[in-house]
């Protein structure tokens, strides 16, 4: 959403998606991170990409996993979208929203968008993709940085989308790989918990969180980061990092330096071998393709750096793709943050995972 001064009250980015099948879940949060009583609007979007009308049942569960009210049945016409309130109609709290098609073979798209102060220039928005459940060991990027007139506040949300009790091992690691905190968490069916990473991770540090159920059981998780203003009680911007499974050899991402955006990479090594040498290959429609090398993060460590000239040959007003490659067995994962900063304050951040 553009403002008259050339800045933006909020910016979100959607990844291309092939759609999902079966029951999916989304994480909702109507609590204003500034502490005010104003509710953050949460809207669930259900899209039907087929040529036949489809029905979906939308259910909302409280943080303790209890069903709230009656499930709502919606009809989505062919190639159409229906928006459903995702929690703000209930009140202040965190919720799990479950979307279930009438036929589990029905392909569809679903997401949840949070709008804080949608009619104000002080607003922000974050987008959250529907998930059928994440299996196995998962990882999330975390951050507790500060700037000229902002500081980050990072929360990791973990939820149990199943109808069974679930135990989750949680470990947070600092930038140097040392442990910042660990816990064994128990979840009732469809319950969730929010963990304040800013209380565990030291200032001016990045790192990652490891989550494991120890069994073939799905879970939901995300890392949500807010930029608080240095003077006023407001949030300048916010973004969400999805959980990921580390890749052994190659990661691909995109960059865009138009609108004076800076491009930062959050890159973690969760494997047993140091990523001592990474190849960096750049392919850009508006820049010269190049290949270079760099030192990657050691075992358990996280690197945070800007994709900028001269090391990465990325110029202003350019866009394109890049990939990191490693001959080692180090398991890497990470995200690209496109950051627009104006006069020491964050205008917006677009986060996209490395794939």
Short mmCIF file of C-alpha atoms in Angstrom, two decimals, residues 28-191:
data_model
loop_
_atom_site.label_atom_id
_atom_site.label_comp_id
_atom_site.label_asym_id
_atom_site.label_seq_id
_atom_site.Cartn_x
_atom_site.Cartn_y
_atom_site.Cartn_z
CA UNK A 28 -3.61 -16.22 13.61
CA UNK A 29 -2.66 -13.44 16.06
CA UNK A 30 -4.88 -10.43 16.73
CA UNK A 31 -2.69 -8.95 19.50
CA UNK A 32 -1.15 -5.54 18.78
CA UNK A 33 2.61 -5.89 19.50
CA UNK A 34 2.71 -2.31 20.82
CA UNK A 35 0.50 -3.37 23.73
CA UNK A 36 -2.54 -1.32 22.72
CA UNK A 37 -6.07 -2.69 22.87
CA UNK A 38 -6.50 -2.26 19.11
CA UNK A 39 -6.96 -5.58 17.31
CA UNK A 40 -4.80 -6.72 14.39
CA UNK A 41 -7.11 -7.88 11.60
CA UNK A 42 -6.51 -11.46 10.38
CA UNK A 43 -8.14 -12.52 7.12
CA UNK A 44 -8.11 -16.07 5.75
CA UNK A 45 -8.12 -16.26 1.95
CA UNK A 46 -9.34 -19.47 0.30
CA UNK A 47 -8.88 -19.75 -3.47
CA UNK A 48 -10.46 -22.36 -5.73
CA UNK A 49 -8.30 -22.87 -8.87
CA UNK A 50 -10.63 -25.52 -10.33
CA UNK A 51 -13.51 -25.14 -12.76
CA UNK A 52 -16.13 -26.42 -10.30
CA UNK A 53 -17.56 -24.78 -7.17
CA UNK A 54 -16.07 -26.22 -3.96
CA UNK A 55 -17.05 -26.21 -0.31
CA UNK A 56 -14.69 -25.74 2.62
CA UNK A 57 -15.15 -25.91 6.39
CA UNK A 58 -13.28 -23.26 8.38
CA UNK A 59 -12.76 -23.89 12.11
CA UNK A 60 -11.02 -21.68 14.67
CA UNK A 61 -9.28 -22.99 17.79
CA UNK A 62 -8.04 -21.04 20.81
CA UNK A 63 -4.42 -21.15 21.96
CA UNK A 64 -5.29 -24.02 24.30
CA UNK A 65 -6.69 -26.03 21.38
CA UNK A 66 -10.38 -25.63 22.23
CA UNK A 67 -12.83 -25.10 19.35
CA UNK A 68 -14.39 -21.62 19.32
CA UNK A 69 -17.98 -21.43 18.13
CA UNK A 70 -19.27 -23.49 15.23
CA UNK A 71 -17.23 -24.33 12.13
CA UNK A 72 -18.19 -22.18 9.13
CA UNK A 73 -18.94 -23.78 5.75
CA UNK A 74 -18.09 -21.58 2.76
CA UNK A 75 -18.68 -22.06 -0.95
CA UNK A 76 -15.96 -20.89 -3.34
CA UNK A 77 -16.96 -20.55 -6.98
CA UNK A 78 -14.68 -21.71 -9.83
CA UNK A 79 -11.47 -19.65 -10.09
CA UNK A 80 -12.72 -17.46 -7.24
CA UNK A 81 -11.60 -16.40 -3.75
CA UNK A 82 -13.49 -16.04 -0.47
CA UNK A 83 -12.14 -14.08 2.51
CA UNK A 84 -13.10 -15.19 6.03
CA UNK A 85 -12.32 -13.39 9.33
CA UNK A 86 -9.51 -15.30 11.02
CA UNK A 87 -9.79 -14.26 14.67
CA UNK A 88 -10.33 -10.51 15.03
CA UNK A 89 -14.10 -11.14 15.10
CA UNK A 90 -13.50 -13.11 18.31
CA UNK A 91 -11.17 -10.73 20.11
CA UNK A 92 -7.64 -10.41 21.41
CA UNK A 93 -5.69 -13.69 21.24
CA UNK A 94 -3.79 -16.25 19.20
CA UNK A 95 -5.68 -18.85 17.19
CA UNK A 96 -5.25 -21.83 14.90
CA UNK A 97 -7.47 -21.68 11.81
CA UNK A 98 -8.22 -25.00 10.12
CA UNK A 99 -9.38 -25.21 6.48
CA UNK A 100 -10.86 -28.50 5.30
CA UNK A 101 -12.23 -29.10 1.78
CA UNK A 102 -15.34 -31.25 1.40
CA UNK A 103 -13.22 -33.59 -0.73
CA UNK A 104 -9.67 -34.20 0.47
CA UNK A 105 -8.56 -34.52 -3.17
CA UNK A 106 -9.64 -30.95 -3.97
CA UNK A 107 -6.68 -28.69 -4.87
CA UNK A 108 -6.83 -25.20 -3.41
CA UNK A 109 -4.78 -22.25 -2.16
CA UNK A 110 -5.09 -20.67 1.27
CA UNK A 111 -3.26 -17.99 3.22
CA UNK A 112 -3.76 -15.64 6.14
CA UNK A 113 -2.88 -11.94 6.03
CA UNK A 114 -2.54 -9.85 9.18
CA UNK A 115 -3.29 -6.14 8.79
CA UNK A 116 -2.35 -3.81 11.64
CA UNK A 117 -3.97 -0.37 11.38
CA UNK A 118 -5.06 -1.02 7.76
CA UNK A 119 -6.35 2.55 7.26
CA UNK A 120 -3.26 4.24 8.75
CA UNK A 121 0.15 5.09 7.29
CA UNK A 122 1.58 3.49 10.47
CA UNK A 123 0.19 0.08 9.49
CA UNK A 124 1.98 -3.08 8.47
CA UNK A 125 1.00 -6.45 7.03
CA UNK A 126 2.36 -9.99 7.15
CA UNK A 127 1.33 -12.99 5.07
CA UNK A 128 1.19 -16.61 6.29
CA UNK A 129 0.76 -19.59 3.95
CA UNK A 130 -1.55 -22.47 4.79
CA UNK A 131 0.31 -25.60 5.80
CA UNK A 132 -0.73 -29.24 5.86
CA UNK A 133 1.88 -29.87 8.56
CA UNK A 134 5.69 -29.91 8.64
CA UNK A 135 7.26 -33.31 9.09
CA UNK A 136 10.61 -34.13 10.66
CA UNK A 137 13.25 -31.76 12.03
CA UNK A 138 12.58 -28.14 11.08
CA UNK A 139 14.57 -24.90 11.35
CA UNK A 140 13.69 -21.22 11.64
CA UNK A 141 15.83 -18.12 11.25
CA UNK A 142 15.79 -15.71 14.21
CA UNK A 143 17.12 -12.18 14.69
CA UNK A 144 17.52 -9.53 17.42
CA UNK A 145 19.12 -6.59 15.61
CA UNK A 146 18.88 -2.83 16.15
CA UNK A 147 19.29 0.17 13.85
CA UNK A 148 19.45 3.94 13.88
CA UNK A 149 15.84 4.29 15.04
CA UNK A 150 14.50 0.74 15.40
CA UNK A 151 14.91 -2.49 17.31
CA UNK A 152 13.63 -5.97 16.51
CA UNK A 153 11.25 -8.09 18.56
CA UNK A 154 11.24 -11.78 17.52
CA UNK A 155 8.63 -14.39 18.42
CA UNK A 156 8.66 -18.06 17.40
CA UNK A 157 5.22 -19.68 17.25
CA UNK A 158 4.85 -23.47 17.48
CA UNK A 159 1.52 -25.27 17.12
CA UNK A 160 0.12 -28.79 17.05
CA UNK A 161 -2.26 -29.16 14.05
CA UNK A 162 -3.16 -32.77 14.91
CA UNK A 163 -5.83 -34.36 17.08
CA UNK A 164 -3.22 -36.09 19.26
CA UNK A 165 -0.92 -34.90 22.07
CA UNK A 166 2.43 -33.72 20.75
CA UNK A 167 5.85 -33.23 22.38
CA UNK A 168 8.35 -30.90 20.68
CA UNK A 169 12.05 -30.39 21.36
CA UNK A 170 13.03 -26.71 21.03
CA UNK A 171 16.64 -25.47 20.76
CA UNK A 172 17.71 -21.89 19.98
CA UNK A 173 21.27 -21.16 18.83
CA UNK A 174 23.19 -17.89 18.80
CA UNK A 175 25.15 -16.61 15.82
CA UNK A 176 28.30 -18.47 16.95
CA UNK A 177 26.39 -21.74 17.28
CA UNK A 178 26.26 -21.85 21.09
CA UNK A 179 22.95 -22.66 22.73
CA UNK A 180 20.71 -19.72 23.65
CA UNK A 181 17.95 -21.81 25.18
CA UNK A 182 16.29 -25.23 25.05
CA UNK A 183 13.03 -26.76 26.21
CA UNK A 184 10.75 -29.74 25.84
CA UNK A 185 7.26 -28.49 25.01
CA UNK A 186 4.00 -30.40 25.32
CA UNK A 187 0.97 -29.49 23.20
CA UNK A 188 -2.66 -30.49 23.44
CA UNK A 189 -4.42 -31.12 20.10
CA UNK A 190 -4.50 -27.91 18.02
CA UNK A 191 -2.83 -25.92 20.81
#
